[in-house]
C-alpha positions as MATLAB code, in Angstrom:
seq = 'XXXXXXXXXXXXXXXXXXXXXXXXXXXXXXXXXXXXXXXXXXXXXXXXXXXXXXXXXXXXXXXXXXXXXXXXXXXXXXXXXXXXXXXXXXXXXXXXXXXXXXXXXXXXXXXXXXXXXXXXXXXXXXXXXXXXXXXXXXXXXXXXXXXXXXXXXXXXXXXXXXXX';
ca = [
      80.538  -30.263  -40.192;
      77.290  -29.124  -41.932;
      76.026  -26.676  -44.626;
      76.697  -23.962  -42.539;
      80.333  -24.512  -41.649;
      81.150  -24.727  -45.448;
      79.358  -21.512  -46.219;
      81.500  -19.841  -43.240;
      84.633  -21.376  -44.760;
      83.669  -19.839  -48.258;
      83.255  -16.402  -46.482;
      86.337  -16.955  -44.700;
      88.300  -17.592  -48.018;
      86.493  -14.760  -49.551;
      87.626  -12.267  -47.103;
      90.869  -13.713  -47.040;
      91.378  -13.308  -50.767;
      89.638   -9.587  -50.577;
      92.024   -8.744  -47.475;
      94.973   -9.750  -49.497;
      94.298   -7.709  -52.690;
      92.933   -4.888  -50.345;
      96.259   -5.008  -48.350;
      98.265   -4.645  -51.499;
      96.263   -2.151  -52.828;
      96.645   -0.276  -49.360;
     100.375   -0.420  -49.861;
      99.809    0.911  -53.461;
      97.705    4.057  -52.333;
      99.813    4.842  -49.359;
     103.056    4.508  -51.800;
     101.736    6.436  -54.226;
     100.176    9.080  -51.901;
     103.626    9.729  -50.093;
     105.527    9.698  -53.582;
     103.256   12.509  -55.055;
     103.125   14.287  -51.903;
     107.073   14.276  -51.806;
     107.523   14.507  -55.430;
     104.860   17.579  -56.030;
     103.448   20.560  -54.568;
      99.812   19.237  -54.890;
      97.736   19.538  -51.591;
      97.199   16.776  -49.734;
      93.633   15.592  -50.862;
      94.604   15.807  -54.355;
      97.708   13.812  -53.875;
      95.162   11.451  -51.972;
      92.770   11.143  -54.863;
      95.592   10.557  -57.337;
      96.723    7.709  -55.107;
      93.308    6.200  -54.691;
      92.715    6.292  -58.383;
      95.449    4.389  -58.946;
      94.564    1.715  -56.223;
      91.246    1.416  -57.814;
      92.543    0.160  -60.857;
      95.128   -1.963  -59.116;
      92.437   -3.618  -57.114;
      89.865   -4.081  -59.919;
      92.479   -6.421  -61.462;
      93.069   -8.062  -58.193;
      89.460   -8.712  -57.399;
      88.470   -9.631  -61.106;
      91.231  -12.112  -61.600;
      91.996  -13.255  -58.027;
      89.432  -12.877  -55.373;
      86.236  -13.206  -57.530;
      87.618  -14.907  -60.536;
      84.933  -17.670  -60.246;
      81.952  -15.220  -60.404;
      79.925  -14.185  -63.207;
      81.986  -12.716  -65.971;
      79.043  -12.339  -68.496;
      78.170   -8.607  -68.205;
      81.780   -6.986  -67.994;
      80.500   -3.385  -68.990;
      77.845   -3.368  -66.106;
      80.269   -4.983  -63.605;
      83.236   -2.214  -64.260;
      80.369    0.301  -64.205;
      79.159   -0.716  -60.988;
      82.812   -1.227  -59.717;
      83.738    2.341  -60.642;
      80.416    3.730  -59.107;
      81.066    2.160  -55.535;
      84.851    2.712  -55.838;
      84.367    6.541  -56.318;
      81.947    6.444  -53.358;
      84.769    4.576  -51.423;
      86.862    7.474  -52.677;
      84.740   10.217  -51.332;
      84.598    8.315  -48.101;
      88.393    7.826  -47.892;
      89.334   11.264  -48.744;
      86.552   12.820  -46.734;
      88.113   11.635  -43.741;
      91.366   13.188  -44.601;
      89.775   16.495  -45.619;
      88.088   16.888  -42.407;
      91.139   16.002  -40.598;
      93.396   18.212  -42.636;
      90.990   21.342  -43.070;
      88.751   20.833  -40.463;
      91.085   20.153  -37.287;
      94.195   21.214  -39.055;
      96.097   17.892  -38.586;
      98.359   17.993  -41.694;
     101.634   16.719  -40.731;
     102.991   13.975  -42.804;
     102.380   11.462  -40.101;
      98.719   12.844  -39.225;
      97.886   12.662  -43.140;
      99.109    9.173  -43.330;
      97.124    8.304  -40.231;
      93.981    9.817  -41.609;
      94.490    8.310  -44.989;
      94.881    5.072  -43.294;
      91.712    5.395  -41.444;
      89.849    6.779  -44.444;
      90.834    3.536  -46.271;
      89.600    1.243  -43.544;
      86.284    2.860  -43.239;
      86.029    2.916  -47.134;
      87.047   -0.967  -47.171;
      84.132   -1.844  -45.223;
      81.768   -0.162  -47.591;
      83.668   -1.612  -50.636;
      83.635   -5.236  -49.526;
      79.912   -5.193  -49.095;
      79.031   -3.431  -52.464;
      81.393   -5.315  -54.256;
      80.461   -8.594  -53.130;
      76.594   -7.668  -53.173;
      76.284   -5.806  -56.555;
      79.507   -5.797  -58.681;
      80.964   -9.523  -58.568;
      77.936  -11.436  -57.919;
      78.018  -15.083  -57.758;
      76.800  -17.403  -60.308;
      73.307  -19.183  -59.452;
      73.666  -22.746  -58.254;
      73.193  -25.133  -61.202;
      70.972  -27.994  -61.072;
      72.125  -31.500  -62.401;
      69.887  -34.320  -63.327;
      70.067  -37.700  -61.319;
      69.164  -41.086  -61.920;
      65.194  -40.928  -61.050;
      64.429  -37.778  -63.034;
      64.854  -35.012  -60.772;
      67.614  -32.512  -60.561;
      69.853  -31.760  -57.349;
      71.881  -28.462  -56.603;
      75.379  -28.783  -55.556;
      74.478  -28.183  -51.795;
      72.025  -31.097  -52.220;
      74.640  -33.414  -53.708;
      77.197  -32.375  -51.016;
      74.793  -33.363  -48.108;
      74.582  -36.947  -50.161;
      78.029  -37.576  -49.574;
      79.158  -39.919  -46.898;
      82.628  -38.429  -45.406;
];
């Protein structure tokens, strides 16, 4: 197994952790959405926005301290600002799908609302995964370590030098 397979394994682990936090966030999102719809007279999209905001807070904690805990933490204000920016874009995507289904097509039963809320979450999740990993939780640069002989090697080069 070469260098490409270890990168693929890392990506798989990242996707799995992102999926675990995101899956829990979906449950929070749908749970709060249905609770707000049942307990209040708010319109469907307003209830959805509240649920999405609660899920965004839940997801930030999960992503920062579980999925991307090994990523750069030196610029927390920048990280949170970008997280909120991309989360708001995801919120618009997610709730735009629900808004279109509800007010554009008149699909507003409880079941239809949950289906289109879930569909919106799915579409927004693709955007969020790309933006969070590309811009928010950036990977730390590979550190070079000196080796006997005066040169420096990267972690990748050291892993290639090891014999299995």
